[in-house]
PDB file of C-alpha atoms in Angstrom:
ATOM      1  CA  MET A   1      12.900 -65.312 -11.479  1.00 51.00           C
ATOM      2  CA  ILE A   2      16.574 -64.377 -11.085  1.00 53.00           C
ATOM      3  CA  LEU A   3      17.530 -66.867 -13.802  1.00 44.00           C
ATOM      4  CA  GLY A   4      14.971 -65.291 -16.151  1.00 45.00           C
ATOM      5  CA  ALA A   5      16.350 -61.804 -15.495  1.00 44.00           C
ATOM      6  CA  ARG A   6      19.915 -62.995 -16.129  1.00 45.00           C
ATOM      7  CA  LEU A   7      18.884 -64.604 -19.402  1.00 41.00           C
ATOM      8  CA  ALA A   8      17.115 -61.415 -20.477  1.00 43.00           C
ATOM      9  CA  VAL A   9      20.219 -59.320 -19.739  1.00 40.00           C
ATOM     10  CA  LEU A  10      22.424 -61.841 -21.552  1.00 40.00           C
ATOM     11  CA  GLY A  11      20.077 -61.760 -24.554  1.00 45.00           C
ATOM     12  CA  LEU A  12      20.158 -57.953 -24.698  1.00 41.00           C
ATOM     13  CA  ALA A  13      23.944 -57.984 -24.477  1.00 42.00           C
ATOM     14  CA  ALA A  14      24.168 -60.455 -27.368  1.00 41.00           C
ATOM     15  CA  VAL A  15      21.800 -58.411 -29.533  1.00 37.00           C
ATOM     16  CA  SER A  16      23.734 -55.218 -28.755  1.00 40.00           C
ATOM     17  CA  PHE A  17      27.044 -56.884 -29.623  1.00 37.00           C
ATOM     18  CA  PHE A  18      25.844 -58.111 -32.993  1.00 36.00           C
ATOM     19  CA  THR A  19      24.176 -54.791 -33.807  1.00 34.00           C
ATOM     20  CA  ILE A  20      27.337 -52.836 -33.012  1.00 36.00           C
ATOM     21  CA  SER A  21      29.535 -55.333 -34.863  1.00 37.00           C
ATOM     22  CA  GLY A  22      27.350 -55.026 -37.962  1.00 38.00           C
ATOM     23  CA  ALA A  23      27.541 -51.243 -37.854  1.00 37.00           C
ATOM     24  CA  GLU A  24      31.319 -51.323 -37.727  1.00 35.00           C
ATOM     25  CA  ALA A  25      31.471 -53.547 -40.787  1.00 39.00           C
ATOM     26  CA  ALA A  26      29.775 -50.991 -43.049  1.00 45.00           C
ATOM     27  CA  PRO A  27      31.149 -51.381 -46.594  1.00 50.00           C
ATOM     28  CA  LYS A  28      33.245 -48.594 -48.040  1.00 52.00           C
ATOM     29  CA  ALA A  29      34.533 -47.989 -51.538  1.00 51.00           C
ATOM     30  CA  ALA A  30      36.998 -45.256 -50.560  1.00 59.00           C
ATOM     31  CA  GLY A  31      40.329 -46.179 -52.047  1.00 78.00           C
ATOM     32  CA  GLN A  32      39.084 -49.447 -53.545  1.00 96.00           C
ATOM     33  CA  SER A  33      40.763 -50.352 -56.819  1.00 97.00           C
ATOM     34  CA  GLY A  34      40.587 -53.261 -59.179  1.00 98.00           C
ATOM     35  CA  ALA A  35      39.121 -54.465 -62.418  1.00 98.00           C
ATOM     36  CA  ALA A  36      35.816 -53.229 -63.810  1.00 98.00           C
ATOM     37  CA  SER A  37      33.734 -54.852 -66.495  1.00 97.00           C
ATOM     38  CA  TRP A  38      30.327 -54.057 -67.939  1.00 97.00           C
ATOM     39  CA  TYR A  39      27.109 -55.851 -68.673  1.00 92.00           C
ATOM     40  CA  GLY A  40      24.615 -54.773 -71.229  1.00 79.00           C
ATOM     41  CA  PRO A  41      22.033 -55.811 -73.811  1.00 85.00           C
ATOM     42  CA  GLY A  42      21.475 -59.379 -72.612  1.00 92.00           C
ATOM     43  CA  PHE A  43      20.501 -58.094 -69.167  1.00 94.00           C
ATOM     44  CA  HIS A  44      18.404 -55.096 -70.272  1.00 96.00           C
ATOM     45  CA  GLY A  45      14.963 -55.266 -68.652  1.00 96.00           C
ATOM     46  CA  ARG A  46      15.835 -58.026 -66.190  1.00 97.00           C
ATOM     47  CA  LEU A  47      15.352 -57.475 -62.482  1.00 97.00           C
ATOM     48  CA  THR A  48      18.392 -56.325 -60.521  1.00 98.00           C
ATOM     49  CA  ALA A  49      19.114 -57.422 -56.956  1.00 98.00           C
ATOM     50  CA  ASN A  50      17.298 -54.365 -55.580  1.00 98.00           C
ATOM     51  CA  GLY A  51      14.149 -55.207 -57.578  1.00 98.00           C
ATOM     52  CA  GLU A  52      14.313 -52.577 -60.316  1.00 98.00           C
ATOM     53  CA  ARG A  53      14.615 -53.305 -64.023  1.00 98.00           C
ATOM     54  CA  PHE A  54      18.153 -53.129 -65.381  1.00 97.00           C
ATOM     55  CA  ASN A  55      18.580 -50.309 -67.885  1.00 97.00           C
ATOM     56  CA  THR A  56      21.765 -50.561 -69.915  1.00 96.00           C
ATOM     57  CA  HIS A  57      21.427 -46.833 -70.736  1.00 96.00           C
ATOM     58  CA  ALA A  58      21.392 -45.689 -67.071  1.00 98.00           C
ATOM     59  CA  LEU A  59      24.471 -44.775 -65.021  1.00 99.00           C
ATOM     60  CA  THR A  60      24.264 -47.739 -62.656  1.00 98.00           C
ATOM     61  CA  ALA A  61      26.530 -50.510 -61.432  1.00 99.00           C
ATOM     62  CA  ALA A  62      26.755 -53.719 -59.439  1.00 98.00           C
ATOM     63  CA  HIS A  63      28.952 -53.967 -56.333  1.00 98.00           C
ATOM     64  CA  ARG A  64      29.306 -56.860 -53.909  1.00 97.00           C
ATOM     65  CA  THR A  65      28.800 -54.978 -50.635  1.00 97.00           C
ATOM     66  CA  LEU A  66      27.911 -51.308 -51.065  1.00 98.00           C
ATOM     67  CA  PRO A  67      24.301 -50.483 -50.170  1.00 98.00           C
ATOM     68  CA  PHE A  68      21.746 -50.024 -52.911  1.00 99.00           C
ATOM     69  CA  GLY A  69      21.466 -46.375 -53.855  1.00 98.00           C
ATOM     70  CA  ALA A  70      25.073 -45.564 -52.943  1.00 98.00           C
ATOM     71  CA  GLN A  71      26.738 -43.103 -55.320  1.00 98.00           C
ATOM     72  CA  VAL A  72      30.251 -44.084 -56.416  1.00 99.00           C
ATOM     73  CA  ARG A  73      32.759 -42.224 -58.574  1.00 99.00           C
ATOM     74  CA  VAL A  74      34.447 -44.734 -60.887  1.00 99.00           C
ATOM     75  CA  THR A  75      37.711 -43.538 -62.452  1.00 99.00           C
ATOM     76  CA  ASN A  76      39.371 -45.319 -65.363  1.00 99.00           C
ATOM     77  CA  LYS A  77      43.055 -45.448 -64.401  1.00 99.00           C
ATOM     78  CA  SER A  78      44.272 -45.605 -68.007  1.00 98.00           C
ATOM     79  CA  ASN A  79      42.670 -42.342 -69.177  1.00 99.00           C
ATOM     80  CA  GLY A  80      41.597 -40.487 -66.007  1.00 99.00           C
ATOM     81  CA  ARG A  81      37.940 -40.266 -67.074  1.00 99.00           C
ATOM     82  CA  SER A  82      35.347 -40.722 -64.332  1.00 99.00           C
ATOM     83  CA  VAL A  83      31.605 -41.172 -63.907  1.00 99.00           C
ATOM     84  CA  VAL A  84      29.302 -41.229 -60.884  1.00 99.00           C
ATOM     85  CA  VAL A  85      27.109 -44.335 -60.799  1.00 99.00           C
ATOM     86  CA  ARG A  86      24.335 -45.549 -58.525  1.00 99.00           C
ATOM     87  CA  ILE A  87      24.612 -49.057 -57.067  1.00 99.00           C
ATOM     88  CA  ASN A  88      21.487 -51.061 -57.881  1.00 98.00           C
ATOM     89  CA  ASP A  89      22.743 -54.636 -58.262  1.00 98.00           C
ATOM     90  CA  ARG A  90      25.085 -57.218 -56.745  1.00 98.00           C
ATOM     91  CA  GLY A  91      28.241 -58.484 -58.374  1.00 97.00           C
ATOM     92  CA  PRO A  92      30.594 -58.947 -60.029  1.00 97.00           C
ATOM     93  CA  PHE A  93      31.299 -62.530 -59.116  1.00 92.00           C
ATOM     94  CA  VAL A  94      34.207 -63.058 -61.496  1.00 91.00           C
ATOM     95  CA  GLY A  95      37.824 -63.109 -60.338  1.00 90.00           C
ATOM     96  CA  ASP A  96      39.269 -59.876 -59.002  1.00 90.00           C
ATOM     97  CA  ARG A  97      36.649 -57.546 -60.465  1.00 97.00           C
ATOM     98  CA  VAL A  98      35.359 -54.911 -58.053  1.00 98.00           C
ATOM     99  CA  ILE A  99      32.458 -53.438 -60.034  1.00 99.00           C
ATOM    100  CA  ASP A 100      30.220 -54.236 -63.004  1.00 98.00           C
ATOM    101  CA  LEU A 101      29.121 -51.158 -64.923  1.00 99.00           C
ATOM    102  CA  SER A 102      26.105 -50.626 -67.136  1.00 98.00           C
ATOM    103  CA  LYS A 103      26.971 -50.105 -70.803  1.00 97.00           C
ATOM    104  CA  ALA A 104      26.345 -46.341 -70.480  1.00 98.00           C
ATOM    105  CA  SER A 105      28.606 -46.096 -67.425  1.00 98.00           C
ATOM    106  CA  ALA A 106      31.383 -48.037 -69.138  1.00 98.00           C
ATOM    107  CA  ARG A 107      31.095 -45.962 -72.299  1.00 98.00           C
ATOM    108  CA  ALA A 108      31.294 -42.723 -70.260  1.00 99.00           C
ATOM    109  CA  ILE A 109      34.784 -43.639 -69.020  1.00 99.00           C
ATOM    110  CA  GLY A 110      36.030 -45.434 -72.118  1.00 99.00           C
ATOM    111  CA  VAL A 111      35.755 -49.051 -70.939  1.00 98.00           C
ATOM    112  CA  SER A 112      35.102 -51.490 -73.769  1.00 96.00           C
ATOM    113  CA  GLY A 113      36.025 -54.702 -71.944  1.00 95.00           C
ATOM    114  CA  VAL A 114      37.843 -54.942 -68.627  1.00 97.00           C
ATOM    115  CA  ALA A 115      39.747 -51.968 -67.214  1.00 98.00           C
ATOM    116  CA  LYS A 116      41.577 -50.977 -64.049  1.00 98.00           C
ATOM    117  CA  VAL A 117      39.529 -48.489 -62.035  1.00 99.00           C
ATOM    118  CA  SER A 118      39.431 -46.784 -58.671  1.00 99.00           C
ATOM    119  CA  LEU A 119      36.228 -46.295 -56.670  1.00 99.00           C
ATOM    120  CA  THR A 120      35.340 -43.428 -54.358  1.00 98.00           C
ATOM    121  CA  ARG A 121      32.031 -43.157 -52.555  1.00 97.00           C
ATOM    122  CA  VAL A 122      30.448 -39.718 -53.007  1.00 97.00           C
TER     123      VAL A 122
END
């Protein structure tokens, strides 16, 4: 009986530790900078990681860790233009890139290939 109670307390402590640790590791885009690219026509209509259909004309983006639905201001460092996008996919998984933009999002800030950007969660 005592052993069972000790195991129950130990189990609760372990669950609490992992729950708290996960909460502390919440992803943030504040101050994040790096390369941005875009993905477009070939992906239009395909399912994104959150289950919705990708729309190259929507102001959306893919980020590795930010939660789906997060709003992020993406600023092109070369021209100062910015756009607010909604995270609905995972990626990019290429080199040092920090975000993949939809074609509309990239066009809004003047990105035609790869560009240096800063991200701020709004």
